[in-house]
PDB file of C-alpha atoms and ligand atoms in Angstrom:
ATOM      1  CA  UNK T  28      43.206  32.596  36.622  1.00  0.00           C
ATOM      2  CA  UNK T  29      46.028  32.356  34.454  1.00  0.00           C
ATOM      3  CA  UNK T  30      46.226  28.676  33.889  1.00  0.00           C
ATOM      4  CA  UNK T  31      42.352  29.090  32.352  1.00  0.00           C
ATOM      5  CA  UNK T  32      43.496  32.221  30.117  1.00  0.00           C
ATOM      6  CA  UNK T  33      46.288  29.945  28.636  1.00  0.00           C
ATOM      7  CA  UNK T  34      43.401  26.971  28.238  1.00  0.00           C
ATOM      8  CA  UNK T  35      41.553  29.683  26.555  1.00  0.00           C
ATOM      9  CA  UNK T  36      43.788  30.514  24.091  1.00  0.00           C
ATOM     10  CA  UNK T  37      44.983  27.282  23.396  1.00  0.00           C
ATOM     11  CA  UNK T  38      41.280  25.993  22.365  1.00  0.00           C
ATOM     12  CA  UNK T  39      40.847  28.868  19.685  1.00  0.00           C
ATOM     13  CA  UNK T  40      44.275  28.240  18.262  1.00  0.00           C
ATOM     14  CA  UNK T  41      43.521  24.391  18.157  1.00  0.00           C
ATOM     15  CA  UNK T  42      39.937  25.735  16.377  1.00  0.00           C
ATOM     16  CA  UNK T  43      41.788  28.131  14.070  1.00  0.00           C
ATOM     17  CA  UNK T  44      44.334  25.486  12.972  1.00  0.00           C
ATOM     18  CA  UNK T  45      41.523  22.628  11.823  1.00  0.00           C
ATOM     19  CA  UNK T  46      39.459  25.598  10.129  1.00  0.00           C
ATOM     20  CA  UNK T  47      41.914  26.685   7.956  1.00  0.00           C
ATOM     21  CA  UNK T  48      43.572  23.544   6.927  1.00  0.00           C
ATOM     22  CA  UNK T  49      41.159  22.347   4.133  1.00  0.00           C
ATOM     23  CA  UNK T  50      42.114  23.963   1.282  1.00  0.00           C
ATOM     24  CA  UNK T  51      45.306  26.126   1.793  1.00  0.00           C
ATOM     25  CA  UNK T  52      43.805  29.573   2.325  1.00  0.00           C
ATOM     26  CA  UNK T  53      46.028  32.555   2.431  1.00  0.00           C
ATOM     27  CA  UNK T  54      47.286  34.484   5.238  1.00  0.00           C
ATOM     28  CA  UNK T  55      45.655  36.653   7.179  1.00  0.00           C
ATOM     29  CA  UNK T  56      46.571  40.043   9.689  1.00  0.00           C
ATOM     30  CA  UNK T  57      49.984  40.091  10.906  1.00  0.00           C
ATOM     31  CA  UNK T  58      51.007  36.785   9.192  1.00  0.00           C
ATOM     32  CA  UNK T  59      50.943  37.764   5.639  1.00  0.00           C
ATOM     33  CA  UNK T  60      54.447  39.435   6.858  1.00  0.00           C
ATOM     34  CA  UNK T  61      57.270  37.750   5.025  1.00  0.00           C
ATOM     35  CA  UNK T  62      60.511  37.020   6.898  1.00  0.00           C
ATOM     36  CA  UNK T  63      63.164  39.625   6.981  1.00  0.00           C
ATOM     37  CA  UNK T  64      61.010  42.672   6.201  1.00  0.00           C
ATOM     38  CA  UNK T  65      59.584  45.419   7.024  1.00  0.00           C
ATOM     39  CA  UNK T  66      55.663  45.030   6.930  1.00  0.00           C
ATOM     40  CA  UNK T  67      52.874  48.318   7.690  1.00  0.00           C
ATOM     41  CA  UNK T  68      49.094  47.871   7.622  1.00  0.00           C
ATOM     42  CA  UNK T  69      46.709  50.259   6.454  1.00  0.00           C
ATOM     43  CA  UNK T  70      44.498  48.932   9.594  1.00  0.00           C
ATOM     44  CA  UNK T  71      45.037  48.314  13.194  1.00  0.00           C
ATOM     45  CA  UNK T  72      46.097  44.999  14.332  1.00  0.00           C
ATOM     46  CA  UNK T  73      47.783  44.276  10.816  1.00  0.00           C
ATOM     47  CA  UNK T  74      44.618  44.650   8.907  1.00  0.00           C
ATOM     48  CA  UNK T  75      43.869  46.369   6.059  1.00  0.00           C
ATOM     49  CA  UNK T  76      46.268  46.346   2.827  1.00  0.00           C
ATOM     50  CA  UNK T  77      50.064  45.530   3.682  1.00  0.00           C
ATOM     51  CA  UNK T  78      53.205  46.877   2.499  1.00  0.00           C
ATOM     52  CA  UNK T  79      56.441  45.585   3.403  1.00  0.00           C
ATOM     53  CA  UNK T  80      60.371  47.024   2.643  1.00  0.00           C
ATOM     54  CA  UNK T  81      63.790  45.586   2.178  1.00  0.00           C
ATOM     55  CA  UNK T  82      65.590  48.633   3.394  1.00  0.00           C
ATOM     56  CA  UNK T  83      62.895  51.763   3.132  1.00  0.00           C
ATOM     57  CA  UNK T  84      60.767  54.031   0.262  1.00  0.00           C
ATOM     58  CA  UNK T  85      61.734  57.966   0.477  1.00  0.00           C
ATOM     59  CA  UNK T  86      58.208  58.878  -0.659  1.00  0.00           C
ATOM     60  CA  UNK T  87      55.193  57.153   0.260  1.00  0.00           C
ATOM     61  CA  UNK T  88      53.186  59.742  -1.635  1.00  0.00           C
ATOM     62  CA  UNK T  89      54.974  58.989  -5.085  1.00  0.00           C
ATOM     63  CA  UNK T  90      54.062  56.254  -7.270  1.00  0.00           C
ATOM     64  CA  UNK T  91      57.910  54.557  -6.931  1.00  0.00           C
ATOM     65  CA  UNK T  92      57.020  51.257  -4.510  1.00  0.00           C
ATOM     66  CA  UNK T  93      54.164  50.533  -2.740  1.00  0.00           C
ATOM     67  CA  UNK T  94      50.809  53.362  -3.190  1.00  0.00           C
ATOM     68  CA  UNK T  95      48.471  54.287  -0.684  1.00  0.00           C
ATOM     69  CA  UNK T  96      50.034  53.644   2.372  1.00  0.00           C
ATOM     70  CA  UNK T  97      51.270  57.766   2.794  1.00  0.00           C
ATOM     71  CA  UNK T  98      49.633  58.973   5.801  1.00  0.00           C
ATOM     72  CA  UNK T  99      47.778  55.782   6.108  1.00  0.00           C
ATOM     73  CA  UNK T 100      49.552  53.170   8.478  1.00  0.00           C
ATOM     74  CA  UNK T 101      48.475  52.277  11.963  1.00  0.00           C
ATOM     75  CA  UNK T 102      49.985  49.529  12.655  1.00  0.00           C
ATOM     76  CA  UNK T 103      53.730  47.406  11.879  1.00  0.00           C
ATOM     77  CA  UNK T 104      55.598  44.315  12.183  1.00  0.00           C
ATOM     78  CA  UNK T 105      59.538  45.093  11.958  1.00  0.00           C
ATOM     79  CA  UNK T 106      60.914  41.252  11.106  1.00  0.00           C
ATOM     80  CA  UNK T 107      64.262  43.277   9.231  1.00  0.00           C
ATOM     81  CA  UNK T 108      66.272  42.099  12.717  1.00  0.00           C
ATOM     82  CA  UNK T 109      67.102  45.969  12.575  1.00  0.00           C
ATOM     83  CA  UNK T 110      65.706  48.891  14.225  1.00  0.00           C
ATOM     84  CA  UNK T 111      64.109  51.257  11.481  1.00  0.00           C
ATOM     85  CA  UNK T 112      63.155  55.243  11.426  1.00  0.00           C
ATOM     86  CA  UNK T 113      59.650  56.400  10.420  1.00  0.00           C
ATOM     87  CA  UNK T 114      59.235  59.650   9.617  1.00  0.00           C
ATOM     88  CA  UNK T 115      55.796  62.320   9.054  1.00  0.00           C
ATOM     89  CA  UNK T 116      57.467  63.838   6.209  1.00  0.00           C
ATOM     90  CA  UNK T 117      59.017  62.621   2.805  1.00  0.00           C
ATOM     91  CA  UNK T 118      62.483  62.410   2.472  1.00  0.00           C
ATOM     92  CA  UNK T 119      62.959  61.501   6.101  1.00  0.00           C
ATOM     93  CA  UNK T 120      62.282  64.517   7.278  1.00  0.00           C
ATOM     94  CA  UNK T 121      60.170  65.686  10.409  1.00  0.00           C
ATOM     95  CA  UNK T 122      58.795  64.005  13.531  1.00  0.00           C
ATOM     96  CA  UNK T 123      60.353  60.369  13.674  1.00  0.00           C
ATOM     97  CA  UNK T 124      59.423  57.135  15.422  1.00  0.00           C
ATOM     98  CA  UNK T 125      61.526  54.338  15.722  1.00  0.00           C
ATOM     99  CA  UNK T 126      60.704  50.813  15.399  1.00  0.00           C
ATOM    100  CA  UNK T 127      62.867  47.989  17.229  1.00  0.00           C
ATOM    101  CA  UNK T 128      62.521  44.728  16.099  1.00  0.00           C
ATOM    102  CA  UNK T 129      61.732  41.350  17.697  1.00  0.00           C
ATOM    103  CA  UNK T 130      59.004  42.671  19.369  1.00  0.00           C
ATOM    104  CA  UNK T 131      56.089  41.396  17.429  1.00  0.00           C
ATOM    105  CA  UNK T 132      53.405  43.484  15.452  1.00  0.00           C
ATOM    106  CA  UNK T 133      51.793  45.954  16.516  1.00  0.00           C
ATOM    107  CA  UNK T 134      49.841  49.161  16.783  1.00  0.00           C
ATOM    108  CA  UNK T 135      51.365  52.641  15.873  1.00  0.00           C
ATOM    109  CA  UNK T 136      51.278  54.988  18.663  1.00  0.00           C
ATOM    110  CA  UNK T 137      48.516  57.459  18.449  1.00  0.00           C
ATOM    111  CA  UNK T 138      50.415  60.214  17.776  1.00  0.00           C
ATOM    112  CA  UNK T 139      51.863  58.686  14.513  1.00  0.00           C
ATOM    113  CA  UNK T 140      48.662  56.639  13.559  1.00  0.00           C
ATOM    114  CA  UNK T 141      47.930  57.866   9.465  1.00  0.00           C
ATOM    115  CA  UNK T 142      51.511  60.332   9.876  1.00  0.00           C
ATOM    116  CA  UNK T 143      54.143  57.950   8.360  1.00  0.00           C
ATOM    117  CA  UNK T 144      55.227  59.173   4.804  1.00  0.00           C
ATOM    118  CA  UNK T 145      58.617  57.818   4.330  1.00  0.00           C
ATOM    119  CA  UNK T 146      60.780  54.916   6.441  1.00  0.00           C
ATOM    120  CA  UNK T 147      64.201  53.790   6.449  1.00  0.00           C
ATOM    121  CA  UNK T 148      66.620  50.350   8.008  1.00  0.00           C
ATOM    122  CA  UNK T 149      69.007  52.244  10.038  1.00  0.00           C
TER     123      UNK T 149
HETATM  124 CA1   CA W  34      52.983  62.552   6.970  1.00  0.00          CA
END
C-alpha cells in the first residue's frame, strides 16, 4: 500500500515538472517562499496573497510593510531557521503561537486561523 502511494506521487510530480517547464511560469502555493524568511498566506495550504518577513512587522493593521494580511493568515512557512512568535494583538501583545522552523508549510491552527496581527524572530 505504501509502495503504490509513493508511485502515486511520483507520477504527478513527474506530470507537474514537464507542464510547467515551457515557458518559465512563476511560482505557485508554498513555493513562492523565498529562502531565509518568514512567509504567511492569506489562504490555506499557502494560497492566497503571501507576505514574508526578515525579522517581524509590529502592526499588521498599519500601512508600514506588507497590507492586508491583519487578521487574515491561515497558513505559514517559517524558512528564518528560527522559531518566531505570532501574536492576536498589535504590538505583540495577547494570545501567541509559536512557529518552529524546518518543519515545512503549513496550516494555522484553528484557533489562530484570521487572529495573527503582529509577528516577531525570537
Ligand atoms: Ca488579531
Amino acid at each position: 500500500m505504501r509502495i503504490k502511494s509513493l508511485l502515486a506521487c511520483a507520477s504527478i510530480t513527474a506530470a507537474m515538472v514537464v507542464a510547467a517547464a515551457p515557458p518559465a511560469s512563476a511560482a505557485t502555493g508554498y513555493n513562492r517562499c523565498p529562502d531565509f524568511k518568514m512567509c504567511v498566506f492569506t489562504g490555506p495550504n499557502g494560497s492566497g496573497t503571501i507576505a514574508w518577513f526578515s525579522t517581524g512587522d509590529g502592526n499588521l493593521g498599519d500601512s508600514s510593510g506588507p497590507v492586508g494580511m491583519n487578521n487574515n493568515i491561515e497558513s505559514i512557512w517559517n524558512r528564518s531557521g528560527h522559531t518566531w512568535e505570532l501574536f492576536d494583538g498589535a504590538g505583540y501583545s495577547g494570545t501567541m503561537w509559536t512557529s518552529r522552523p524546518y518543519v515545512g508549510g503549513n496550516n494555522v491552527i484553528a484557533a489562530a486561523a484570521n487572529r495573527v496581527s503582529s509577528l516577531r524572530d525570537t
